[in-house]
Coordinates of C-alpha atoms in Angstrom, one line a residue:
Chain A
M13 CA -9.2 12.2 5.2
A14 CA -5.9 11.4 7.3
N15 CA -3.6 8.7 5.9
K16 CA -3.6 5.6 7.7
I17 CA -1.0 4.2 6.2
I18 CA 1.3 5.0 3.8
A19 CA 3.7 2.6 1.4
K20 CA 6.5 4.1 -0.3
D21 CA 8.6 2.5 -3.0
L22 CA 7.6 -0.9 -1.9
N23 CA 9.2 -4.0 -3.5
L24 CA 8.8 -7.5 -2.5
Y25 CA 10.5 -10.7 -4.1
Y26 CA 9.5 -14.4 -3.6
G27 CA 13.1 -15.5 -4.1
A28 CA 14.0 -14.5 -7.6
H29 CA 10.3 -13.6 -8.4
H30 CA 9.3 -9.9 -8.4
A31 CA 6.0 -10.0 -7.0
L32 CA 5.7 -6.4 -6.0
K33 CA 7.0 -3.2 -8.2
N34 CA 7.5 -0.2 -6.8
I35 CA 4.1 0.1 -5.2
S36 CA 3.5 3.9 -3.2
M37 CA 0.0 4.3 -2.0
D38 CA -1.7 5.9 0.8
I39 CA -4.3 4.1 2.5
K40 CA -6.8 6.5 4.1
E41 CA -8.3 6.2 7.6
N42 CA -11.9 4.9 8.0
C43 CA -12.2 4.2 4.8
V44 CA -12.7 1.0 2.8
T45 CA -9.5 0.7 0.1
G46 CA -10.8 -2.1 -2.2
L47 CA -7.6 -3.7 -4.0
I48 CA -8.7 -5.6 -7.6
G49 CA -6.6 -7.4 -10.2
P50 CA -6.5 -10.6 -11.9
S51 CA -5.2 -13.6 -10.2
G52 CA -1.2 -13.6 -9.4
C53 CA -1.6 -9.6 -9.9
G54 CA -0.2 -9.0 -6.2
K55 CA -2.9 -7.6 -4.5
S56 CA -2.8 -10.6 -2.0
T57 CA 1.0 -10.0 -1.5
F58 CA 0.6 -6.1 -0.6
L59 CA -1.8 -6.9 1.8
K60 CA -0.2 -9.0 3.8
T61 CA 2.8 -6.6 3.6
L62 CA 1.1 -4.2 5.8
N63 CA 0.8 -6.7 8.9
R64 CA 3.5 -8.7 8.2
M65 CA 2.2 -12.3 7.2
N66 CA 4.7 -12.5 4.3
D67 CA 7.5 -13.0 7.1
T68 CA 6.0 -16.4 7.6
V69 CA 7.1 -17.4 3.9
P70 CA 10.8 -18.9 3.3
G71 CA 12.6 -16.8 0.8
V72 CA 10.8 -13.7 0.9
K73 CA 12.5 -10.1 0.6
V74 CA 10.9 -6.7 1.2
E75 CA 12.4 -3.3 0.3
G76 CA 11.0 0.0 0.3
T77 CA 9.1 1.5 3.2
V78 CA 5.4 1.2 5.0
L79 CA 4.4 3.7 7.8
L80 CA 1.6 2.9 9.8
D81 CA 0.7 5.7 11.7
G82 CA 4.1 7.4 10.9
E83 CA 6.0 4.2 12.1
E84 CA 8.1 2.0 9.7
V85 CA 6.6 -1.2 9.6
Y86 CA 9.2 -2.9 8.5
Q87 CA 12.1 -1.7 11.1
K88 CA 13.9 -4.0 13.0
A89 CA 12.6 -2.7 16.5
V90 CA 8.7 -3.5 15.7
D91 CA 7.4 -6.4 17.5
V92 CA 5.4 -8.0 15.0
T93 CA 2.8 -9.5 17.8
Q94 CA 2.1 -5.7 18.3
L95 CA 1.6 -4.8 14.4
R96 CA -0.7 -7.6 14.1
K97 CA -2.7 -6.6 17.0
K98 CA -2.8 -3.5 15.5
V99 CA -3.3 -4.9 12.2
G100 CA -6.2 -7.4 12.0
M101 CA -6.6 -9.6 9.0
V102 CA -9.3 -11.8 7.7
F103 CA -9.1 -14.7 5.5
Q104 CA -10.0 -15.8 2.2
N105 CA -11.5 -19.4 3.6
P106 CA -13.4 -19.0 7.2
N107 CA -10.8 -20.8 9.4
P108 CA -12.2 -20.6 13.3
F109 CA -10.3 -22.7 15.8
P110 CA -11.6 -26.1 16.3
M111 CA -13.1 -24.8 19.8
S112 CA -15.9 -22.9 21.0
I113 CA -17.5 -19.9 19.6
Y114 CA -16.9 -17.9 22.8
D115 CA -13.3 -19.3 23.0
N116 CA -12.5 -18.6 19.4
V117 CA -13.7 -14.6 20.0
A118 CA -11.5 -15.2 23.6
Y119 CA -8.3 -16.2 22.1
G120 CA -6.9 -12.9 21.0
L121 CA -7.6 -11.8 24.4
R122 CA -5.9 -14.6 25.8
I123 CA -2.7 -14.4 23.9
H124 CA -2.7 -10.6 25.1
G125 CA -2.9 -10.8 28.6
I126 CA -6.5 -9.9 29.4
K127 CA -7.9 -13.3 31.7
K128 CA -10.5 -11.3 33.6
R129 CA -13.7 -13.1 33.2
I130 CA -15.6 -10.0 33.3
V131 CA -13.5 -8.4 30.8
V132 CA -13.2 -10.8 28.4
D133 CA -17.2 -11.8 28.4
E134 CA -17.9 -8.3 27.9
I135 CA -15.5 -7.8 24.7
V136 CA -16.5 -11.0 23.4
E137 CA -20.3 -10.1 23.6
K138 CA -19.4 -6.8 21.7
S139 CA -17.0 -7.8 19.1
L140 CA -19.6 -10.9 18.2
R141 CA -22.1 -8.0 18.0
G142 CA -20.0 -5.7 16.2
A143 CA -19.7 -8.3 13.3
A144 CA -23.5 -8.8 13.0
I145 CA -23.4 -12.6 14.6
W146 CA -24.1 -12.0 18.2
D147 CA -28.0 -12.8 17.7
E148 CA -27.2 -15.9 15.9
V149 CA -24.9 -17.3 18.3
K150 CA -25.7 -15.7 21.8
D151 CA -27.4 -19.2 22.9
R152 CA -24.8 -21.4 21.7
L153 CA -21.4 -19.7 22.8
K154 CA -20.2 -23.1 24.1
K155 CA -20.8 -25.1 20.7
P156 CA -18.0 -25.8 18.6
A157 CA -17.2 -22.8 16.3
L158 CA -17.4 -25.5 13.3
S159 CA -20.7 -26.1 13.3
L160 CA -21.7 -22.9 12.4
S161 CA -22.1 -22.5 8.3
G162 CA -19.4 -20.8 5.9
G163 CA -21.0 -17.3 6.6
Q164 CA -21.3 -17.8 10.1
Q165 CA -17.9 -18.8 10.6
Q166 CA -16.6 -16.0 8.7
R167 CA -18.3 -13.6 10.7
L168 CA -17.2 -15.5 13.5
C169 CA -13.5 -14.8 12.2
I170 CA -14.5 -11.0 11.7
A171 CA -15.5 -10.7 15.7
R172 CA -12.6 -12.7 17.0
T173 CA -10.2 -9.8 14.8
L174 CA -12.6 -7.1 16.2
A175 CA -11.7 -8.5 19.6
V176 CA -8.2 -7.9 19.9
Q177 CA -9.2 -4.2 18.9
P178 CA -7.2 -3.2 16.0
D179 CA -7.0 0.2 13.9
V180 CA -7.1 -1.9 10.5
I181 CA -8.4 -4.6 9.4
L182 CA -7.3 -6.8 6.4
M183 CA -9.8 -8.8 4.2
D184 CA -8.3 -11.2 1.8
E185 CA -11.1 -12.2 -0.4
P186 CA -13.4 -12.4 2.4
T187 CA -16.5 -13.1 0.7
S188 CA -15.2 -15.7 -2.2
A189 CA -15.5 -18.8 -0.5
L190 CA -19.7 -17.9 0.5
D191 CA -23.2 -17.9 -0.5
P192 CA -24.5 -14.5 -2.3
I193 CA -26.3 -14.2 1.2
S194 CA -23.7 -14.3 3.4
T195 CA -21.7 -12.2 0.7
M196 CA -24.5 -9.4 1.3
K197 CA -24.4 -9.8 5.3
I198 CA -20.6 -9.3 5.0
E199 CA -20.8 -6.5 2.8
E200 CA -23.3 -4.6 5.0
L201 CA -20.8 -5.1 7.8
M202 CA -18.3 -3.5 6.0
S203 CA -19.9 -0.1 5.9
E204 CA -20.5 -0.3 9.4
L205 CA -16.9 -1.4 10.4
K206 CA -15.5 1.5 8.4
K207 CA -17.0 3.8 11.2
D208 CA -14.3 2.7 13.7
Y209 CA -11.7 1.2 11.4
T210 CA -9.8 1.1 8.5
V211 CA -10.3 -1.4 5.9
V212 CA -8.5 -2.8 3.4
I213 CA -10.2 -5.5 1.0
V214 CA -9.0 -7.5 -1.5
T215 CA -11.3 -8.8 -3.8
H216 CA -11.8 -10.4 -7.1
N217 CA -15.4 -9.4 -7.7
M218 CA -15.2 -6.2 -9.3
Q219 CA -19.1 -5.4 -8.4
Q220 CA -18.0 -5.8 -5.0
A221 CA -15.4 -3.2 -4.9
A222 CA -17.3 -0.9 -6.8
R223 CA -19.9 -1.4 -3.9
I224 CA -18.2 -1.4 -1.0
S225 CA -14.9 0.4 -1.4
D226 CA -14.7 4.3 -1.2
Y227 CA -11.1 3.9 -3.0
T228 CA -10.1 1.3 -5.5
A229 CA -6.5 -0.1 -6.5
F230 CA -6.1 -2.4 -9.7
F231 CA -2.9 -4.2 -9.7
L232 CA -1.6 -5.8 -12.8
L233 CA 1.9 -8.4 -12.7
G234 CA 2.6 -6.6 -9.1
E235 CA 2.1 -3.3 -10.1
L236 CA -0.2 -0.9 -8.7
V237 CA -1.5 0.5 -12.0
E238 CA -4.3 2.9 -10.8
Y239 CA -5.3 4.1 -7.5
G240 CA -8.0 6.6 -6.5
E241 CA -11.6 7.5 -5.7
T242 CA -13.9 4.0 -6.5
S243 CA -16.2 6.6 -8.5
Q244 CA -13.8 7.6 -10.3
I245 CA -11.9 4.8 -11.2
F246 CA -14.8 3.0 -12.5
S247 CA -16.7 5.9 -14.4
M248 CA -13.5 7.6 -15.5
P249 CA -10.1 5.1 -15.4
Q250 CA -7.1 7.3 -16.7
D251 CA -5.6 3.7 -17.8
K252 CA -6.3 1.8 -20.8
R253 CA -5.4 -1.5 -18.7
T254 CA -7.7 -0.4 -16.1
E255 CA -10.8 0.3 -18.7
D256 CA -9.7 -3.3 -19.9
Y257 CA -9.8 -5.0 -17.1
I258 CA -13.1 -3.1 -15.4
T259 CA -15.0 -3.5 -18.5
G260 CA -14.0 -7.5 -18.4
R261 CA -12.0 -7.3 -21.3
F262 CA -9.6 -9.9 -19.2
G263 CA -8.8 -10.9 -16.3
Chain B
M30 CA -24.2 -59.8 -32.7
E31 CA -20.9 -59.3 -32.4
H32 CA -20.9 -56.8 -29.4
S33 CA -23.8 -58.3 -26.9
I34 CA -24.2 -57.0 -23.3
L35 CA -24.7 -60.5 -22.4
R36 CA -22.7 -63.2 -20.2
S37 CA -20.8 -65.3 -22.2
A38 CA -17.6 -67.4 -21.8
K39 CA -15.3 -64.9 -22.8
T40 CA -16.6 -62.5 -20.0
K41 CA -14.1 -62.2 -16.8
S42 CA -16.6 -63.5 -14.7
A43 CA -14.9 -66.6 -13.5
V44 CA -11.3 -64.7 -12.8
E45 CA -13.3 -62.3 -10.9
H46 CA -15.3 -64.7 -8.7
V47 CA -11.7 -66.1 -7.7
M48 CA -9.6 -63.0 -7.3
H49 CA -12.7 -61.6 -5.2
M50 CA -12.9 -65.4 -2.8
L51 CA -9.1 -64.8 -2.8
F52 CA -9.4 -61.8 -1.2
V53 CA -11.8 -62.5 1.4
V54 CA -9.9 -65.6 2.2
C55 CA -6.7 -63.3 2.6
G56 CA -8.5 -60.8 4.9
L57 CA -9.8 -64.0 6.9
I58 CA -6.6 -65.5 7.7
A59 CA -5.4 -62.2 9.7
V60 CA -8.8 -62.2 11.7
V61 CA -9.2 -66.1 12.4
A62 CA -5.2 -66.1 13.7
V63 CA -6.3 -63.0 16.2
L64 CA -9.4 -65.3 17.0
F65 CA -7.4 -68.1 17.5
I66 CA -4.8 -66.6 19.5
S67 CA -7.4 -65.0 21.6
I68 CA -9.0 -68.7 22.3
Y69 CA -5.6 -70.4 23.0
M70 CA -4.3 -67.6 25.4
V71 CA -7.7 -68.2 27.2
A72 CA -7.8 -72.1 27.1
S73 CA -4.0 -72.3 28.1
G74 CA -3.5 -69.7 30.7
G75 CA -7.2 -70.0 32.1
P76 CA -7.0 -73.6 34.0
A77 CA -3.5 -72.2 35.7
I78 CA -5.0 -69.9 36.9
A79 CA -8.0 -71.5 38.4
K80 CA -5.5 -73.9 39.8
I81 CA -3.4 -71.4 41.5
G82 CA -6.5 -69.2 42.4
V83 CA -7.0 -65.9 40.5
W84 CA -6.1 -64.0 43.7
E85 CA -3.0 -65.8 44.7
F86 CA -1.8 -65.7 40.9
L87 CA -2.4 -62.2 40.3
F88 CA -1.9 -60.7 43.8
G89 CA 0.9 -63.3 45.2
Q90 CA 4.1 -61.7 46.0
I91 CA 6.2 -64.8 45.7
W92 CA 7.2 -66.5 42.3
N93 CA 9.0 -69.7 43.6
P94 CA 8.2 -72.7 40.8
E95 CA 10.2 -75.2 42.9
A96 CA 8.0 -74.9 46.0
G97 CA 4.7 -74.3 44.1
T98 CA 4.2 -70.7 44.8
F99 CA 3.2 -68.9 41.7
G100 CA 2.6 -64.9 42.5
I101 CA 3.0 -62.6 39.9
L102 CA 2.0 -59.7 41.4
P103 CA 5.8 -58.7 41.2
F104 CA 5.8 -58.8 37.2
I105 CA 2.8 -57.1 36.6
L106 CA 4.1 -54.0 39.2
S107 CA 7.4 -54.0 37.2
S108 CA 5.8 -53.9 34.0
I109 CA 3.9 -51.2 34.7
V110 CA 5.8 -49.2 36.8
A111 CA 9.0 -49.8 34.2
T112 CA 6.1 -48.6 31.7
A113 CA 4.8 -45.3 33.2
L114 CA 8.4 -44.4 33.6
A115 CA 9.2 -44.6 30.4
I116 CA 5.9 -42.4 29.0
F117 CA 6.5 -40.5 31.6
I118 CA 10.6 -39.2 30.3
A119 CA 9.4 -39.7 26.4
V120 CA 6.5 -37.9 26.0
P121 CA 7.9 -34.8 26.8
I122 CA 10.9 -35.6 24.8
G123 CA 8.7 -36.7 21.8
L124 CA 6.4 -34.2 22.1
G125 CA 9.4 -31.8 21.9
A126 CA 11.3 -33.1 19.1
A127 CA 7.5 -33.4 17.3
I128 CA 7.2 -29.5 17.6
F129 CA 11.2 -29.5 16.6
L130 CA 10.7 -31.4 13.4
T131 CA 7.5 -29.7 12.3
H132 CA 7.9 -26.2 13.1
I133 CA 11.3 -25.0 14.3
A134 CA 13.5 -27.1 12.1
D135 CA 13.6 -25.9 8.2
K136 CA 12.3 -28.3 5.8
K137 CA 15.2 -30.0 5.0
T138 CA 16.9 -30.3 8.6
G139 CA 13.2 -31.8 9.2
G140 CA 13.1 -34.3 6.8
V141 CA 16.4 -35.7 7.4
F142 CA 15.7 -35.7 11.1
L143 CA 12.8 -37.5 10.7
F144 CA 14.3 -40.0 8.8
I145 CA 16.5 -40.9 11.3
V146 CA 13.9 -41.1 13.7
E147 CA 11.9 -43.6 11.8
L148 CA 15.1 -45.5 11.0
L149 CA 15.4 -45.7 14.8
A150 CA 12.7 -47.6 14.6
S151 CA 13.3 -50.6 12.4
I152 CA 16.3 -51.0 14.6
P153 CA 15.8 -54.8 16.5
S154 CA 15.2 -54.7 20.3
V155 CA 18.4 -57.3 20.3
V156 CA 20.1 -54.2 19.5
Y157 CA 18.6 -51.5 21.9
G158 CA 19.2 -54.7 24.8
L159 CA 23.1 -54.6 24.1
L160 CA 23.3 -50.5 23.8
G161 CA 21.5 -50.6 27.2
A162 CA 23.7 -53.4 28.1
M163 CA 26.8 -51.9 27.1
L164 CA 26.2 -47.8 27.7
V165 CA 22.9 -47.5 30.0
A166 CA 23.6 -50.7 32.8
P167 CA 27.1 -49.5 33.9
M168 CA 26.1 -45.7 34.5
I169 CA 23.4 -47.1 36.8
F170 CA 26.3 -49.6 38.1
K171 CA 27.9 -46.1 39.1
L172 CA 24.7 -45.4 40.8
Q173 CA 24.3 -48.2 42.5
N174 CA 28.0 -47.8 44.0
M175 CA 27.8 -44.8 44.9
L176 CA 24.3 -45.6 46.9
S177 CA 26.0 -48.9 48.2
L178 CA 23.5 -50.8 46.5
S179 CA 24.5 -54.2 44.9
Q180 CA 25.7 -53.5 41.4
S181 CA 22.8 -55.2 39.0
G182 CA 20.5 -54.8 36.2
S183 CA 17.6 -52.5 37.3
L184 CA 14.4 -50.9 36.5
L185 CA 15.7 -47.8 36.0
S186 CA 17.7 -49.0 33.4
A187 CA 14.6 -51.0 31.3
S188 CA 12.9 -47.7 31.4
I189 CA 15.6 -45.8 29.6
V190 CA 15.8 -48.8 27.3
L191 CA 12.6 -48.4 26.7
V192 CA 12.1 -44.5 26.5
I193 CA 14.5 -44.7 23.4
M194 CA 12.6 -47.8 21.8
I195 CA 9.6 -46.1 22.2
L196 CA 10.7 -42.3 21.0
P197 CA 10.1 -43.1 17.1
T198 CA 6.9 -44.2 17.9
I199 CA 5.6 -41.0 20.0
I200 CA 7.5 -38.7 17.5
S201 CA 6.4 -39.8 13.7
V202 CA 2.7 -40.0 15.3
S203 CA 3.0 -37.0 16.8
V204 CA 4.7 -35.4 13.5
S205 CA 1.9 -36.6 11.5
S206 CA -1.0 -35.1 13.4
I207 CA 0.5 -31.7 14.0
Q208 CA 1.6 -31.9 10.3
S209 CA -2.2 -32.3 9.5
V210 CA -3.4 -29.7 11.5
P211 CA -4.5 -27.0 8.8
K212 CA -2.1 -24.2 8.3
A213 CA -4.7 -22.2 8.4
Y214 CA -5.1 -22.2 12.2
N215 CA -1.5 -21.3 12.8
D216 CA -2.0 -18.1 10.2
A217 CA -5.3 -16.9 12.0
S218 CA -3.6 -17.1 15.4
L219 CA -0.3 -15.2 14.3
A220 CA -2.5 -12.9 12.5
L221 CA -3.9 -12.1 15.8
G222 CA -0.9 -11.3 17.7
A223 CA 0.0 -14.3 18.8
S224 CA 3.4 -15.5 19.0
K225 CA 5.0 -18.5 17.3
M226 CA 5.2 -20.5 20.7
Q227 CA 1.9 -19.3 22.1
S228 CA 0.4 -20.5 18.3
I229 CA 2.0 -24.0 19.1
F230 CA 1.2 -24.3 22.2
K231 CA -2.6 -23.0 22.3
V232 CA -3.9 -23.9 19.1
I233 CA -1.8 -26.4 17.3
L234 CA -1.2 -28.7 20.1
P235 CA -4.8 -28.7 21.0
A236 CA -5.6 -29.4 17.6
A237 CA -3.4 -32.7 17.1
K238 CA -4.0 -33.7 20.9
S239 CA -6.4 -36.8 19.8
G240 CA -3.3 -37.8 17.4
I241 CA -0.7 -37.3 20.0
A242 CA -2.4 -39.3 22.6
A243 CA -2.9 -41.9 20.1
G244 CA 1.1 -41.7 20.0
I245 CA 1.4 -42.3 23.2
V246 CA -0.9 -45.3 23.7
L247 CA 0.7 -47.1 20.9
G248 CA 4.2 -46.2 23.0
V249 CA 2.8 -47.8 25.9
G250 CA 1.7 -51.1 23.9
R251 CA 5.6 -51.0 22.4
A252 CA 7.1 -50.8 26.1
I253 CA 4.7 -53.3 27.3
G254 CA 5.0 -55.7 24.9
E255 CA 9.0 -55.5 24.7
T256 CA 10.8 -58.4 25.9
M257 CA 14.5 -58.9 24.7
A258 CA 15.8 -55.3 25.2
V259 CA 14.5 -55.3 29.0
M260 CA 15.5 -58.6 29.6
M261 CA 19.1 -58.0 28.7
V262 CA 19.3 -54.7 31.4
A263 CA 16.5 -55.3 33.7
G264 CA 18.4 -57.7 36.3
N265 CA 15.4 -60.3 35.8
A266 CA 15.0 -61.0 39.5
A267 CA 11.5 -62.0 40.7
I268 CA 11.1 -59.7 43.3
M269 CA 8.8 -56.6 44.2
P270 CA 9.9 -53.9 41.9
S271 CA 12.4 -50.6 43.3
L272 CA 14.0 -47.9 41.2
L273 CA 17.6 -48.9 41.5
G274 CA 17.0 -53.0 42.0
P275 CA 16.5 -55.9 39.9
V276 CA 12.9 -56.6 38.7
R277 CA 11.4 -58.9 36.2
L278 CA 8.6 -58.1 33.6
L279 CA 5.4 -59.8 32.4
T280 CA 7.3 -60.6 29.1
V281 CA 10.3 -61.4 30.6
G282 CA 8.8 -63.9 33.0
I283 CA 7.7 -65.7 30.6
S284 CA 10.7 -66.0 28.4
L285 CA 13.3 -66.4 30.9
E286 CA 11.3 -70.1 32.3
W287 CA 9.9 -71.1 29.4
A288 CA 12.8 -73.5 28.0
Y289 CA 13.3 -75.8 31.1
S290 CA 9.6 -75.2 32.9
S291 CA 6.9 -78.2 32.9
G292 CA 3.5 -79.0 34.9
L293 CA 1.5 -76.8 36.5
H294 CA 4.8 -74.2 36.3
R295 CA 4.5 -74.3 32.3
E296 CA 0.9 -73.5 32.6
A297 CA 1.3 -70.7 34.8
L298 CA 3.7 -69.0 32.2
Y299 CA 0.1 -69.6 30.0
G300 CA -1.4 -67.4 32.7
I301 CA 1.2 -64.8 32.9
G302 CA 0.6 -64.5 28.8
L303 CA -2.7 -64.2 29.0
V304 CA -2.6 -61.4 31.9
L305 CA -0.4 -59.8 29.1
F306 CA -2.7 -60.1 26.2
V307 CA -5.4 -58.5 28.8
F308 CA -3.5 -55.8 28.9
I309 CA -2.3 -55.1 25.3
M310 CA -6.4 -55.7 24.4
I311 CA -7.4 -52.9 26.7
I312 CA -4.3 -50.7 25.4
N313 CA -5.8 -51.2 22.2
I314 CA -9.3 -50.6 22.8
L315 CA -8.1 -47.6 24.6
L316 CA -6.4 -46.3 21.5
S317 CA -9.4 -47.2 19.1
F318 CA -11.8 -44.9 21.6
I319 CA -9.1 -42.0 21.3
L320 CA -9.3 -42.1 17.3
K321 CA -12.8 -42.2 16.9
K322 CA -13.3 -39.7 19.6
G323 CA -10.6 -37.5 17.7
G324 CA -12.4 -38.5 13.9
K325 CA -15.9 -37.7 15.0
K326 CA -14.6 -33.7 16.1
S327 CA -13.0 -33.1 12.9

């Protein structure tokens, strides 16, 4: 499988704090890659280097290389709005805008200049179907998004991300604020999504990583301790620390 | 029994009772004051308006107490136009400043600016009047000379002074409503590939709009009730308003003639007070309506 994203010797500092240490990692196209590790290990920080959402944090400094389809993400010539259009993101807490369901999904299209009613209608429906929420909302597209349940809101946020037609979808603990049934729905969705997208998911939940990801990376204290196929990481970890973590000895 | 749970002389119930009553009385004083003002305004302004005639009073164009003509249309229009003009100028500036303070300036600069803006709100209005008379009015004088109009205080001068006076209100209310928009909305917008300005105009400002509207209405209330500062720059002639001509606002109409008025003249001034009071009431009802609507949504 081709490499979608290649990170090489990636270092990130929040002021004096060295948050990512020499991360080198290839992310495969059309796969789900899970990032696991205890709180503060750098997994979310790494995720946000891929769409440069770290840029909004004051005092952040990034060194090293991140290649997306062979293009350096951190070069000066990059237009971050185009980068983020290509690399979408779903956040930990569902964060739909205080607008209608329809407008939430259409938002991304409108900011990228797609305003034709028929086109927008079509992509909104396609995106909501893609996020497995169409049947639940098709009769109330004009209702406020905040009237949905937490799990529905999160799938709406996934639909909103799909609408701008990204290549890569980053998910930052997308189910940690949800109940088990909503979590299950989103996990099922992920195996669908990888057919068309490259998915990178941060999860606090090791069982989740084992269930849904093809590749798993274990982060600890800003280092990438171990990275490989999920089955191998969970059955035959090479590193003692990985083994301790997945067997529940710490974290 | 040493530790009985029953009431005894030692328990604090008496103190509790007294404090309870004290707080009730404090609360009542404020309510009663408003109630008395309302009754008083109607009782003292009403008869004059009835004597002069509602239509003649509200829509009469001539204010000439010596001749017994009491038409306050010039005052009403002057107040409305001066306030509207001030709001029209102050809202874009205030909103722009609020966006600067919350999303453009770094935290430290924003903090210092906001402190200064809030300081601006506590300056007594007579000081604004002095500044207006020294800085704003002379500039308008030049304009009047250029257009060969007679040199005087004017509606434009009054509006400019009002702009400076209501800016702090609009800025600080807008800032706090923009700040209360969850950061998650901004993050979500940026992550979809929106630019900073797109996020501000399409997500953050719409989410903050009820708070911003409240700030504008508060500004209207402040502008329409302002007396001293406008009296010093408006020229105060009791004639129909024009942009560069002297105008007399409702508030000034009362304060200017209060000291020497008597009889029906004095009663008519009460009548002006009643009109002003109704304006302010409408503005406040509007405000609470906006806030309630905004509160329901979130």
